[in-house]
Short mmCIF file of C-alpha atoms and ligand atoms in Angstrom, two decimals:
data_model
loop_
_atom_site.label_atom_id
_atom_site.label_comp_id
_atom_site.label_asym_id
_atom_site.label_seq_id
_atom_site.Cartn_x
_atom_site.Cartn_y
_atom_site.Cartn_z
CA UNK A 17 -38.31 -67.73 -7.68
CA UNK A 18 -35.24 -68.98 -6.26
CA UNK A 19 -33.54 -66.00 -3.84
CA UNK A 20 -29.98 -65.61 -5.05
CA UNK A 21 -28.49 -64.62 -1.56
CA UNK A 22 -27.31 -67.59 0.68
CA UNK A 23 -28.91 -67.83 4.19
CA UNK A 24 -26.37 -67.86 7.34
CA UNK A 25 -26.18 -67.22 10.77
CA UNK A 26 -25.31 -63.62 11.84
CA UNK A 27 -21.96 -65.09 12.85
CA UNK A 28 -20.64 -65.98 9.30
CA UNK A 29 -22.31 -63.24 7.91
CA UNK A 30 -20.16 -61.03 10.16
CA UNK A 31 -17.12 -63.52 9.65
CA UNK A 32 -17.79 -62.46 5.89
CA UNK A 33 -18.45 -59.41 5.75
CA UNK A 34 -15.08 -58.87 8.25
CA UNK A 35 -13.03 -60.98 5.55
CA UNK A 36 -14.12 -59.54 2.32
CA UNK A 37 -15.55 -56.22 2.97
CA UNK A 38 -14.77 -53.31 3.68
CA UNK A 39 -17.03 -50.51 4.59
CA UNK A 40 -17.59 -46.68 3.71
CA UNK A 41 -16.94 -43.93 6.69
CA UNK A 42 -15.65 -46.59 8.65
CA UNK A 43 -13.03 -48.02 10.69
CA UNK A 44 -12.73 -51.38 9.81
CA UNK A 45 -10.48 -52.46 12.74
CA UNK A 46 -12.61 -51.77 14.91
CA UNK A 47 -15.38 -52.61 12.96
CA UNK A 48 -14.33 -56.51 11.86
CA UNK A 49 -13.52 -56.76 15.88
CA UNK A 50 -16.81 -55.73 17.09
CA UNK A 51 -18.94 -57.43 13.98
CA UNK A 52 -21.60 -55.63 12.24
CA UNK A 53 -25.35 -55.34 12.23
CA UNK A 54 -26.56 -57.24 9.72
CA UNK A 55 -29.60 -56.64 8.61
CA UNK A 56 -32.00 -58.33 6.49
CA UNK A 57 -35.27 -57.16 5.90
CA UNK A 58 -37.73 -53.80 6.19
CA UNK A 59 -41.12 -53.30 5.62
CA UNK A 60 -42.52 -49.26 6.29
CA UNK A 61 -40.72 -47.95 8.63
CA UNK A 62 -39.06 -51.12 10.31
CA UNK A 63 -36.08 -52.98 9.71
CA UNK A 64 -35.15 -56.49 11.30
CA UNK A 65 -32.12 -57.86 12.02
CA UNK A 66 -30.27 -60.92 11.60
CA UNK A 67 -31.02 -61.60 15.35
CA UNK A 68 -34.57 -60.83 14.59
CA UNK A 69 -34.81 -57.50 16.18
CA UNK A 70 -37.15 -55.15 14.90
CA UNK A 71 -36.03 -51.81 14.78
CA UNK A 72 -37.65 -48.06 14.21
CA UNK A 73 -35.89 -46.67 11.25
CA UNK A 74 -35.74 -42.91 12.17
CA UNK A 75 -33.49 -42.07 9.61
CA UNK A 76 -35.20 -43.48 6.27
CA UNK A 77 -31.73 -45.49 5.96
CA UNK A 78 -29.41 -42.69 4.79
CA UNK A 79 -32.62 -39.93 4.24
CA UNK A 80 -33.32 -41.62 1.66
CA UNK A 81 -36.69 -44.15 1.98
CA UNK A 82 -38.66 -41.32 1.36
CA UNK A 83 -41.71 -43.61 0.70
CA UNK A 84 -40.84 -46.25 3.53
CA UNK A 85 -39.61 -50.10 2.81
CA UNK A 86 -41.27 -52.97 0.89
CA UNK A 87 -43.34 -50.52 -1.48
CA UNK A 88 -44.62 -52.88 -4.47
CA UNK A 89 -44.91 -50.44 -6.66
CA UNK A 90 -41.37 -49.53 -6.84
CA UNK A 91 -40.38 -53.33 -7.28
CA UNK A 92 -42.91 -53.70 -9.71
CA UNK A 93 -42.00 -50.69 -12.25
CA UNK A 94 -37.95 -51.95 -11.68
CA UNK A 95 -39.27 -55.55 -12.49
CA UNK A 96 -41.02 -54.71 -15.69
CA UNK A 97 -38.80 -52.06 -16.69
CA UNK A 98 -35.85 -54.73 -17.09
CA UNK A 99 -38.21 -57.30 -19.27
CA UNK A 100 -38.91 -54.61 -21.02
CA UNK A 101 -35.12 -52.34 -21.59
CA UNK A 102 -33.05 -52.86 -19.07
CA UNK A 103 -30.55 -51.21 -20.07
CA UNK A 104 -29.69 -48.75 -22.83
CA UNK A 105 -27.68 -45.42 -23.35
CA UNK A 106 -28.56 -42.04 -23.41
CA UNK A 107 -25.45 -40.78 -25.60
CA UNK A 108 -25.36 -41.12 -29.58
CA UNK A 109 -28.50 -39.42 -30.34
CA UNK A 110 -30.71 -41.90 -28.34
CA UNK A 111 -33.46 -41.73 -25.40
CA UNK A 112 -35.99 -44.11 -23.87
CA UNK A 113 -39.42 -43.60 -22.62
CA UNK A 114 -38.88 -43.59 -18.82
CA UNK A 115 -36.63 -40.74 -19.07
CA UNK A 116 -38.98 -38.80 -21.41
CA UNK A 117 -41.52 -39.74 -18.83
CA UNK A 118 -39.54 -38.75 -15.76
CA UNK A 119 -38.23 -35.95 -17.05
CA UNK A 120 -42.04 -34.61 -18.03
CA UNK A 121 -42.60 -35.83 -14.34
CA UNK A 122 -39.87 -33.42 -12.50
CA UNK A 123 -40.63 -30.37 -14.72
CA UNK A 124 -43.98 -30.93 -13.00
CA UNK A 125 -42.74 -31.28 -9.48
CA UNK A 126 -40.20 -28.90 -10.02
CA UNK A 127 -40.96 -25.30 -9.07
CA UNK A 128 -41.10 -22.88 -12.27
CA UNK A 129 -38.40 -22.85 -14.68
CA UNK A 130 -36.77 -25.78 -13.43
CA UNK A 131 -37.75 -27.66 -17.14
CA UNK A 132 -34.43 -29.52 -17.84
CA UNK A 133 -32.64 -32.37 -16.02
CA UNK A 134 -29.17 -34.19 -16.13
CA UNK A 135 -29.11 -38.11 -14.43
CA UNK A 136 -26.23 -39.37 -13.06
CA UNK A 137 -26.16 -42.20 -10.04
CA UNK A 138 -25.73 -40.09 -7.03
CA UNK A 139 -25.53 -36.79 -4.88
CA UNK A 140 -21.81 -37.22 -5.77
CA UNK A 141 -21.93 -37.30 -9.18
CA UNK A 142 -25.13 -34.57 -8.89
CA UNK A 143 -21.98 -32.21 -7.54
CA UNK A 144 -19.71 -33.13 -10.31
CA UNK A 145 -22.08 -32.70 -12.90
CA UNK A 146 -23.18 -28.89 -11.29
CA UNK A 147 -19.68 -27.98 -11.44
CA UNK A 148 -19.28 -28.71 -14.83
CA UNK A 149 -22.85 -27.04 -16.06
CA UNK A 150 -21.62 -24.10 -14.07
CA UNK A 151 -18.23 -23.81 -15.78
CA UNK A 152 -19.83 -24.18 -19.16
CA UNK A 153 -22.55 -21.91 -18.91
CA UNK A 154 -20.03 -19.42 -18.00
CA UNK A 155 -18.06 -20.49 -21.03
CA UNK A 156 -20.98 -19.85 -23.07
CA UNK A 157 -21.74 -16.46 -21.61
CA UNK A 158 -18.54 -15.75 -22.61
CA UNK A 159 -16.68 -15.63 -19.14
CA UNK A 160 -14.50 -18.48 -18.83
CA UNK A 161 -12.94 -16.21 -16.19
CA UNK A 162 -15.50 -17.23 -13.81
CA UNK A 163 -14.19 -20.38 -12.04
CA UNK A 164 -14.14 -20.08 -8.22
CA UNK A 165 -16.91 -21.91 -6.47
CA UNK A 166 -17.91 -21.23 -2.84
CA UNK A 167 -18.80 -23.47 -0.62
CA UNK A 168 -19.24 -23.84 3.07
CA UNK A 169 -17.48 -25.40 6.09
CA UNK A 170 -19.40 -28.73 7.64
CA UNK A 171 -21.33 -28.44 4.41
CA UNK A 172 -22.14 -32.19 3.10
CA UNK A 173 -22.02 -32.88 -0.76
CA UNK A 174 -20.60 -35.99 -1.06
CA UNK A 175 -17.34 -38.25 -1.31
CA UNK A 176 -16.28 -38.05 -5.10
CA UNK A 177 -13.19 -35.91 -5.58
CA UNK A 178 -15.10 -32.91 -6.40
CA UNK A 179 -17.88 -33.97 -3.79
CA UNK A 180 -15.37 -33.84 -1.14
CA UNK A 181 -13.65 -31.01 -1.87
CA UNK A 182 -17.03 -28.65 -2.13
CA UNK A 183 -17.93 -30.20 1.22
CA UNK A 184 -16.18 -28.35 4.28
CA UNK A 185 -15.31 -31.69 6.81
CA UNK A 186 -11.80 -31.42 7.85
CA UNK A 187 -11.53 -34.83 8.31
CA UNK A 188 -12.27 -35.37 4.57
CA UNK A 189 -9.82 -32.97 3.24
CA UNK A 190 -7.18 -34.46 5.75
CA UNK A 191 -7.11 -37.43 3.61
CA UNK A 192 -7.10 -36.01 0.22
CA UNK A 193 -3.48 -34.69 -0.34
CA UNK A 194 -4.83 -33.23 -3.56
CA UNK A 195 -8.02 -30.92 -3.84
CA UNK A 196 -10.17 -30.04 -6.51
CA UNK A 197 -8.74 -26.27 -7.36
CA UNK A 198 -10.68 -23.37 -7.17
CA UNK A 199 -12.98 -24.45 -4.28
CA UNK A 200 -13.07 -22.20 -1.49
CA UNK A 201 -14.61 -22.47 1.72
CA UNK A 202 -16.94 -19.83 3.57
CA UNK A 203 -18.33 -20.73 7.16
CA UNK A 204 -21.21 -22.08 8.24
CA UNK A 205 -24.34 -20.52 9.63
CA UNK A 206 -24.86 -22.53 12.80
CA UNK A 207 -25.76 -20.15 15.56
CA UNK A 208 -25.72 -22.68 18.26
CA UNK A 209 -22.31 -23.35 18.26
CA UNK A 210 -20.60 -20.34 16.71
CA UNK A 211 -23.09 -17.43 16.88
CA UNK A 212 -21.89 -16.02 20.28
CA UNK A 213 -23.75 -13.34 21.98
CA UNK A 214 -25.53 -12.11 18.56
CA UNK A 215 -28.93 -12.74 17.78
CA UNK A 216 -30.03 -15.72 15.69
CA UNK A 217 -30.88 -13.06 12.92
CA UNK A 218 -27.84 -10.52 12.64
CA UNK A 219 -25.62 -13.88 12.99
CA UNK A 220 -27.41 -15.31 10.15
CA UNK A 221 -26.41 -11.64 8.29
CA UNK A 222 -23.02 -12.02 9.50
CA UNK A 223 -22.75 -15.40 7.45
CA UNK A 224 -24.18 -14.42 4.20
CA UNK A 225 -22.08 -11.11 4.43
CA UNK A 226 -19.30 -13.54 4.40
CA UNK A 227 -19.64 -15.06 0.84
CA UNK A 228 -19.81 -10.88 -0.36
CA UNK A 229 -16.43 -10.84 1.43
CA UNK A 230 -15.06 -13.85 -0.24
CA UNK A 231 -16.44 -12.74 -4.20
CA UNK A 232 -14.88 -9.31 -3.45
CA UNK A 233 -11.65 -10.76 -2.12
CA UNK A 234 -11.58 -13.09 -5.13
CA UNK A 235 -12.58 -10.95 -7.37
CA UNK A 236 -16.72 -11.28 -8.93
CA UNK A 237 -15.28 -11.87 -12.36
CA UNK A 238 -13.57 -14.72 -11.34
CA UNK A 239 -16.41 -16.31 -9.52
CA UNK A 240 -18.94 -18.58 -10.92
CA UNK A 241 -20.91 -20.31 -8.01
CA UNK A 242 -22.22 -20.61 -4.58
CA UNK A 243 -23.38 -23.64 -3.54
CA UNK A 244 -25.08 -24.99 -0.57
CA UNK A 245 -27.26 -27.32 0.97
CA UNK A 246 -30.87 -25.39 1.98
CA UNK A 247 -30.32 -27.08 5.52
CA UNK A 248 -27.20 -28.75 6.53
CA UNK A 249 -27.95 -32.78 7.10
CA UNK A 250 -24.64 -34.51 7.32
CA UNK A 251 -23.02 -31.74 9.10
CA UNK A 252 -26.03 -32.05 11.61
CA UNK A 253 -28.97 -31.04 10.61
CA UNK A 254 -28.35 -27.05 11.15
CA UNK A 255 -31.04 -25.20 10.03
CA UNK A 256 -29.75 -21.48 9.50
CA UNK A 257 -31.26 -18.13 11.06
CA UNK A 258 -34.06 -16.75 8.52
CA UNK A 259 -32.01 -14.08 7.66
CA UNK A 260 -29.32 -15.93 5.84
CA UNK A 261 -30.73 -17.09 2.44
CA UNK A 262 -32.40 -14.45 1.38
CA UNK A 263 -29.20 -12.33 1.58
CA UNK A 264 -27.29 -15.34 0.18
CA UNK A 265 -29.62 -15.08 -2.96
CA UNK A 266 -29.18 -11.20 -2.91
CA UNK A 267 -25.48 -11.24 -3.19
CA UNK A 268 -24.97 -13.77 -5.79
CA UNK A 269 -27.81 -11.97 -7.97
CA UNK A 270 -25.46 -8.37 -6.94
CA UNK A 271 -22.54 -10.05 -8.42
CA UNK A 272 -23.52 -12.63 -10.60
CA UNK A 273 -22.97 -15.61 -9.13
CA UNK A 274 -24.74 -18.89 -9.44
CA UNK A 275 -26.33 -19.94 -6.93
CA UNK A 276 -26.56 -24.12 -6.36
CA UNK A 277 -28.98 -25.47 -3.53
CA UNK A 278 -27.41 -29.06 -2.40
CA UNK A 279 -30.90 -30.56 -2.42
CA UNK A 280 -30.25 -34.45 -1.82
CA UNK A 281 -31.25 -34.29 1.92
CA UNK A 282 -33.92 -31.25 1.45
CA UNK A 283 -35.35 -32.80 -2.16
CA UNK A 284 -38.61 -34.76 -2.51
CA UNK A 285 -40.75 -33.64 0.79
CA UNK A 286 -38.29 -33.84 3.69
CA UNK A 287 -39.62 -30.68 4.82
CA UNK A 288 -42.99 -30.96 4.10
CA UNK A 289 -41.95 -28.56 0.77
CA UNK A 290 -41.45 -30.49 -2.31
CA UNK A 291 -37.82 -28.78 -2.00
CA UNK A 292 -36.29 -27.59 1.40
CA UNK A 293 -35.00 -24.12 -0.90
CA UNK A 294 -38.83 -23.37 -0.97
CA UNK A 295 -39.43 -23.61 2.88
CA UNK A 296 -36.65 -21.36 3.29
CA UNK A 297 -37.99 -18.79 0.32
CA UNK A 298 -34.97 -18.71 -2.39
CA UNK A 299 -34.50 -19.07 -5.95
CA UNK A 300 -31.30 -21.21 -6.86
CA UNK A 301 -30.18 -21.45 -10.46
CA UNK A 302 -29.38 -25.05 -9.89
CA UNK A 303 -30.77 -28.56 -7.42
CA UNK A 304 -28.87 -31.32 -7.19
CA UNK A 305 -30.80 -34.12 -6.62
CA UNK A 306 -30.32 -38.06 -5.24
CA UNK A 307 -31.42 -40.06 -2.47
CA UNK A 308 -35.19 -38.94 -2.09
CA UNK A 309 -35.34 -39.26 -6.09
CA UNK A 310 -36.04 -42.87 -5.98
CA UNK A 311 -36.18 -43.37 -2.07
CA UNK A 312 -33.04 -45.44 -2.16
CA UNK A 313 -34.54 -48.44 -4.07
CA UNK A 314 -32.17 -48.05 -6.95
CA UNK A 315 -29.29 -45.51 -7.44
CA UNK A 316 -29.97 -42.12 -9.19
CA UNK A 317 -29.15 -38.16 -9.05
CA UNK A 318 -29.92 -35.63 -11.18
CA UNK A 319 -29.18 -31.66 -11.70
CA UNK A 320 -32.03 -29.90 -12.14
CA UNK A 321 -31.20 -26.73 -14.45
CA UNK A 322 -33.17 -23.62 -14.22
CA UNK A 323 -33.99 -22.57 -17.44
CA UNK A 324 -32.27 -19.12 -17.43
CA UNK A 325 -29.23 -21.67 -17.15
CA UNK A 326 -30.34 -24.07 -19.66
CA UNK A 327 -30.99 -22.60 -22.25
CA UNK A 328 -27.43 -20.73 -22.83
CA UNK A 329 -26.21 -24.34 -22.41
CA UNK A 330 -28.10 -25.64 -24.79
CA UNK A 331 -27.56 -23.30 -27.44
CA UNK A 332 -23.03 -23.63 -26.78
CA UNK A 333 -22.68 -26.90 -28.23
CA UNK A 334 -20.86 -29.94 -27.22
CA UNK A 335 -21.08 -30.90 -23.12
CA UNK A 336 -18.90 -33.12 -23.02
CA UNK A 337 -20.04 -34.85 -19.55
CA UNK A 338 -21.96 -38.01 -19.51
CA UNK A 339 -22.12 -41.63 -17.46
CA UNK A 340 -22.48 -44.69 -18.53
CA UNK A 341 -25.53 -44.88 -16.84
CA UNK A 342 -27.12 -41.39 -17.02
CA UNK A 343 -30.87 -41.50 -17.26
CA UNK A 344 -30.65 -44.66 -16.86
CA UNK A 345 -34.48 -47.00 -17.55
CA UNK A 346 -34.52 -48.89 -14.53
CA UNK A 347 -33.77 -46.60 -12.10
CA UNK A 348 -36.01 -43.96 -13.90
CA UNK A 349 -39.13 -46.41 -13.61
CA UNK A 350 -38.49 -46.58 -9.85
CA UNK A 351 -38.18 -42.87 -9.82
CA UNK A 352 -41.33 -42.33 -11.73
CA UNK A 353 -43.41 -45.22 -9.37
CA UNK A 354 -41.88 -42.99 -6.19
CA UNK A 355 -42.66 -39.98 -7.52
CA UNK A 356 -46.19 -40.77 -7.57
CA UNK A 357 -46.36 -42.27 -4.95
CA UNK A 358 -45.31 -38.70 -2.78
CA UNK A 359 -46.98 -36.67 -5.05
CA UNK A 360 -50.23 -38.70 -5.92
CA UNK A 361 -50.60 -40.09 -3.01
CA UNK A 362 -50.24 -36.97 -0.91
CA UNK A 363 -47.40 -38.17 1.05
CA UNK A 364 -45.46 -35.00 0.69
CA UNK A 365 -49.19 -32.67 1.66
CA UNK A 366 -49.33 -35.38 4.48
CA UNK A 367 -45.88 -34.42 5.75
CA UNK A 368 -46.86 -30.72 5.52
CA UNK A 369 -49.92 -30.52 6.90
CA UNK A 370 -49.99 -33.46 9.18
CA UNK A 371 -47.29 -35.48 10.43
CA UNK A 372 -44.40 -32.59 9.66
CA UNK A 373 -46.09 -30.74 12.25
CA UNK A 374 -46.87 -33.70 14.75
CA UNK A 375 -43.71 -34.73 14.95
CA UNK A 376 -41.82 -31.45 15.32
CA UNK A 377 -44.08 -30.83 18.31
CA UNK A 378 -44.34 -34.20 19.78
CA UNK A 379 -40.05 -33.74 19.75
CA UNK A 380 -39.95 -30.74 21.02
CA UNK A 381 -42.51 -31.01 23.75
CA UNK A 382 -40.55 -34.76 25.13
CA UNK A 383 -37.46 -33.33 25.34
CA UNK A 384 -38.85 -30.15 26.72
CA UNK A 385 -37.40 -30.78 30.17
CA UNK A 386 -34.15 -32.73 29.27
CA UNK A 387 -31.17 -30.53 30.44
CA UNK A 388 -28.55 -32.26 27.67
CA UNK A 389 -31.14 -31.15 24.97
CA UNK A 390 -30.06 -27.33 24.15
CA UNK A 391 -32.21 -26.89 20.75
CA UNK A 392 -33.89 -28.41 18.46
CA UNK A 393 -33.87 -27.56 14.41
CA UNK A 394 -35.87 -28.69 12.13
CA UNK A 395 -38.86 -28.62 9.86
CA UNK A 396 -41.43 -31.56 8.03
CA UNK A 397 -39.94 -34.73 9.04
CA UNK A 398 -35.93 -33.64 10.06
CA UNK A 399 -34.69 -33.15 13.08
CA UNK A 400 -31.32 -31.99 14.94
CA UNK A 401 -31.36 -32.03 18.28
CA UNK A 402 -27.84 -30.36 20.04
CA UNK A 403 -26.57 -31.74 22.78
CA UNK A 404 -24.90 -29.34 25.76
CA UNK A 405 -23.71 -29.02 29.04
CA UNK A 406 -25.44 -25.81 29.77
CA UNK A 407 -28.85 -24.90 27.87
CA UNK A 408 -29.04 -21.01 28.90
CA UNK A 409 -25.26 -20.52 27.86
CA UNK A 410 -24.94 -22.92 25.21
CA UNK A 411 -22.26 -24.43 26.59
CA UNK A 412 -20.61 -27.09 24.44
CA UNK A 413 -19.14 -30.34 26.13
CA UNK A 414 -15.24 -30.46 25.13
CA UNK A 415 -15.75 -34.37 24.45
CA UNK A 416 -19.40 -33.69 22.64
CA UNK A 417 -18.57 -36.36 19.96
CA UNK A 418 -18.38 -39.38 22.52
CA UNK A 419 -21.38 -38.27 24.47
CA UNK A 420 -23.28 -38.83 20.14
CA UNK A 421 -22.16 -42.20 20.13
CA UNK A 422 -22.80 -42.93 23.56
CA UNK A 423 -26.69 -41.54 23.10
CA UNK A 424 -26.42 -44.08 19.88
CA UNK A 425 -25.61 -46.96 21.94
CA UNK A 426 -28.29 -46.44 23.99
CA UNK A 427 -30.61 -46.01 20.86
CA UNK A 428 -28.65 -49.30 19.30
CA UNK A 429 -29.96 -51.13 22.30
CA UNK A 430 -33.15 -49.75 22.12
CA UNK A 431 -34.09 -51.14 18.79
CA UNK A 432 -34.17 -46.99 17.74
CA UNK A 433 -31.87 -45.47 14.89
CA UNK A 434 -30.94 -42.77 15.05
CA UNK A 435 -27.99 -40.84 13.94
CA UNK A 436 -25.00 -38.99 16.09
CA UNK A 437 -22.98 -36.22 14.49
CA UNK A 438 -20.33 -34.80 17.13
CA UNK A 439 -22.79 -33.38 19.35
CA UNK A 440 -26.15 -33.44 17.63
CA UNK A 441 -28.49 -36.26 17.50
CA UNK A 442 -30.27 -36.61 14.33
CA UNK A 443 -33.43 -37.46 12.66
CA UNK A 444 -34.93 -38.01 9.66
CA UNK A 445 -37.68 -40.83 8.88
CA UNK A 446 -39.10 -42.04 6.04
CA UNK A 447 -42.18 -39.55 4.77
CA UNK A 448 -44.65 -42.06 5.37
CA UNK A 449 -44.12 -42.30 9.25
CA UNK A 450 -47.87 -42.04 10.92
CA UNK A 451 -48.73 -40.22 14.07
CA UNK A 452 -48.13 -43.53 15.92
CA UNK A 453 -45.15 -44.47 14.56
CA UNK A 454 -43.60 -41.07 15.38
CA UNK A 455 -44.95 -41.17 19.00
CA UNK A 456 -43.12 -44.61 19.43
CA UNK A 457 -40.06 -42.85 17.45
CA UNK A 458 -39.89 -39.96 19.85
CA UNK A 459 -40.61 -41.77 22.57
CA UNK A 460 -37.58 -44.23 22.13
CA UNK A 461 -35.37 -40.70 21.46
CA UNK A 462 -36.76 -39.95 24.87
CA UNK A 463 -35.68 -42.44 26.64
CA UNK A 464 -32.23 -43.05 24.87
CA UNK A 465 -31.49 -38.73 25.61
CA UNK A 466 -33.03 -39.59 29.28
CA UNK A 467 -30.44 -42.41 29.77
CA UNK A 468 -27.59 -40.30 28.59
CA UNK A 469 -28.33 -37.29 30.18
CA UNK A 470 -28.27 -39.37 33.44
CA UNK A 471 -25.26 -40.88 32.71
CA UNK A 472 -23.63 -37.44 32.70
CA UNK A 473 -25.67 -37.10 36.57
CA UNK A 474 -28.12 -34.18 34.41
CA UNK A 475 -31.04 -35.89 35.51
C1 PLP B 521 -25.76 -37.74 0.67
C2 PLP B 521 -25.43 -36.39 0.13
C3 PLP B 521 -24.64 -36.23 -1.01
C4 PLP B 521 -23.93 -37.37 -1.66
O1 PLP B 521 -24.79 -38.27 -2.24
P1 PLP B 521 -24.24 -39.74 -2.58
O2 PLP B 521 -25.40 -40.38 -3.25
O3 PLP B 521 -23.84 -40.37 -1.29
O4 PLP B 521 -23.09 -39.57 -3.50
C5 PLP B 521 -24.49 -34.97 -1.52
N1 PLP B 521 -25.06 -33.91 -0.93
C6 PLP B 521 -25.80 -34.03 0.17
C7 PLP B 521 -26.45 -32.82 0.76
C8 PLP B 521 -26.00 -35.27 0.75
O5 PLP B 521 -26.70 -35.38 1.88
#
């Protein structure tokens, strides 16, 4: 087979890729200037360069290569799938057996009463579509009334219109002179940084008591959803006190709200739970789902509809909602070969009882005696680790955000990704990571904190 991608050195590929392309979440000024990485090939849990560097992928590309790099089985189901039908629709009374199949599949993996499933292309779209199953099951229970959602500041749920809006980062919003209406925005539950001097727990009360104050200031007949995502990821991996979900779920059950768990970060074994909403014990009427879904080798998201949600919908008539590509063949053969491949292969068990655990110790006990390190979240195979100027007090630095990216350089140099977000350092590898890969992983997050912690005279 003949590869259909030129070969070039990194220099016109950046020459390229500076003329022709421009880049998401980025600043291509600066960007084109400086010339990007480009890189070329992975296998597991590496990725090489066009340099020929190899580097530790400690963040499953965009926590998303659930099941690592260079899996055959994946390319093999996407190979015969489009011999076989690559393509057709899902809209004028038709289906096709891979999205019979993985639909069968997710009921499976789902917990109970999760039995129906929307496709769509990504966490994005996963948000669009939840908004619109929410405002139509409300239609059909015959309260059309119910149209606020509630969502949360530094919450993450993607870069569509309505994505954007439901997500809470300012610097989003500040470039969308028009919003989605009837969005509102709660905050977050990130004791770290805005807890103050109350405990983990009654700050993690304070939060949820929030969203009661928002539906009663709104008005509970004129609110249809809460969403959220189990753990924050994008906003930097905050994992909220134990108190706050369950008294999430109690209000919206008190007034009737929906209740939407984000779950394109959490979804498919990230935290050694099939879904991150079950490590942190709550129900949610709806999942969206993406990245984990088909570990990033093709594009797909789905809503996952609880069936106490479902079935009203099913019974109203027209939805009148749809992609060109929803449930799409290919991408639902590469779903079904990943699927297996974390359930039948006990990747997701591993994760649990194995490396989840390995790696949230090994992390904690490295870093143990770094003074820039104040805490680190995290559960399965996700980590945050928050960055301050004074553990006891936890005492933010006023220029947090360029002490990230300065950690990052270090880890650029180092061969090591891994992720900056203000003034957390994240990570998040692919599922498949083995005890020895994560003790080179947090060893190279060692040594890149160690660096920047004495650049800063800590250590
Ligand atoms: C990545 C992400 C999204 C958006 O998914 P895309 O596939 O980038 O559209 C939505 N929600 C969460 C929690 C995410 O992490």
């Amino acid at each position: 087979m003949t590869h259909p991608i030129a070969q070039r050195t990194t220099s016109e590929w950046q020459q390229l890729d500076a003329a022709h392309h421009i880049h998401p979440f980025s600043d291509m000024g600066a960007l084109n200037r400086l010339g990007s990485r480009v890189i070329t090939r992975a296998q597991g849990v590496y990725l090489w360069d066009s340099d020929g560097n190899k580097i530790i992928d400690g963040m499953a590309g965009l926590w998303c290569v659930n099941v690592g790099y260079g899996r055959q089985e994946l390319a093999d189901a996407a190979y015969r799938q489009m011999l076989e039908l690559p393509y057709y629709n899902t809209f004028f009374k038709t289906t096709h057996p891979p999205i019979i199949e993985l639909s069968k599949l997710l009921s499976e993996i789902a917990p109970p009463g999760f039995e129906h499933f929307f496709y769509c292309n990504s966490g994005s779209e996963g948000n669009d579509t939840t908004l619109r199953v929410v405002y139509q099951y409300w239609a059909a229970m015959g309260k059309p009334g119910k149209k606020y959602v509630i969502s949360r500041k530094n919450g993450y749920h993607g870069s569509t219109m309505a994505g954007a809006t439901l997500g809470g980062m300012d610097y989003m919003h500040e470039q969308m002179p028009s919003k989605v209406e009837h969005i509102v925005h709660i905050n977050q539950p990130y004791w770290f940084g805005e807890g103050g001097t109350l405990t983990p727990e009654a700050f993690g009360r304070q939060c949820a008591a929030e969203l009661e104050q928002k539906i009663l200031e709104l008005g509970a007949d004129n609110v249809a959803a809460f969403i959220g995502e189990p753990f924050q990821g994008a906003g930097g991996v905050i994992f909220p006190p134990e108190s706050y979900w369950p008294e999430i779920q109690r209000i919206c059950r008190q007034y009737d709200v929906l209740l939407c768990a984000d779950e394109v970060i959490g979804g498919f074994g990230r935290t050694g739970e099939w879904f991150a909403h079950q490590h942190f014990g709550f129900e949610p009427d709806t999942m969206t789902l993406a990245k984990g879904l088909t570990s990033g080798y093709i594009p797909m998201g789905a809503v996952a509809i609880h069936k106490r949600i479902a079935q009203p919908l099913i019974d109203c008539g027209d939805f009148n909602h749809g992609l060109t590509y929803s449930g799409h063949p290919v991408a639902a053969a590469v779903a079904m070969a990943n699927l297996r491949i974390l359930r039948d292969g006990g990747v997701v068990a591993q994760v649990k009882t194995d490396t989840g655990p390995y790696f949230q110790q090994s992390l904690r006990q490295a870093l143990a005696d770094n003074p820039l390190v104040g805490e680190i979240a995290g559960q399965g195979l996700v980590a945050g680790m928050q960055l301050t100027a004074d553990k006891a007090s936890r005492k933010r630095f006023a220029n947090g955000g360029e002490i990230g990216l300065k950690c990052r350089d270090y880890c650029f140099k180092n061969n090591l990704i891994m992720r900056a977000t203000g003034d957390r350092m994240l990570l998040s590898p692919p599922l498949v990571m083995t005890r020895s890969e994560i003790d080179e992983l947090v060893d190279k997050a060692k040594h890149c904190l160690a660096l920047t912690a004495k650049d800063l005279g800590m250590m």
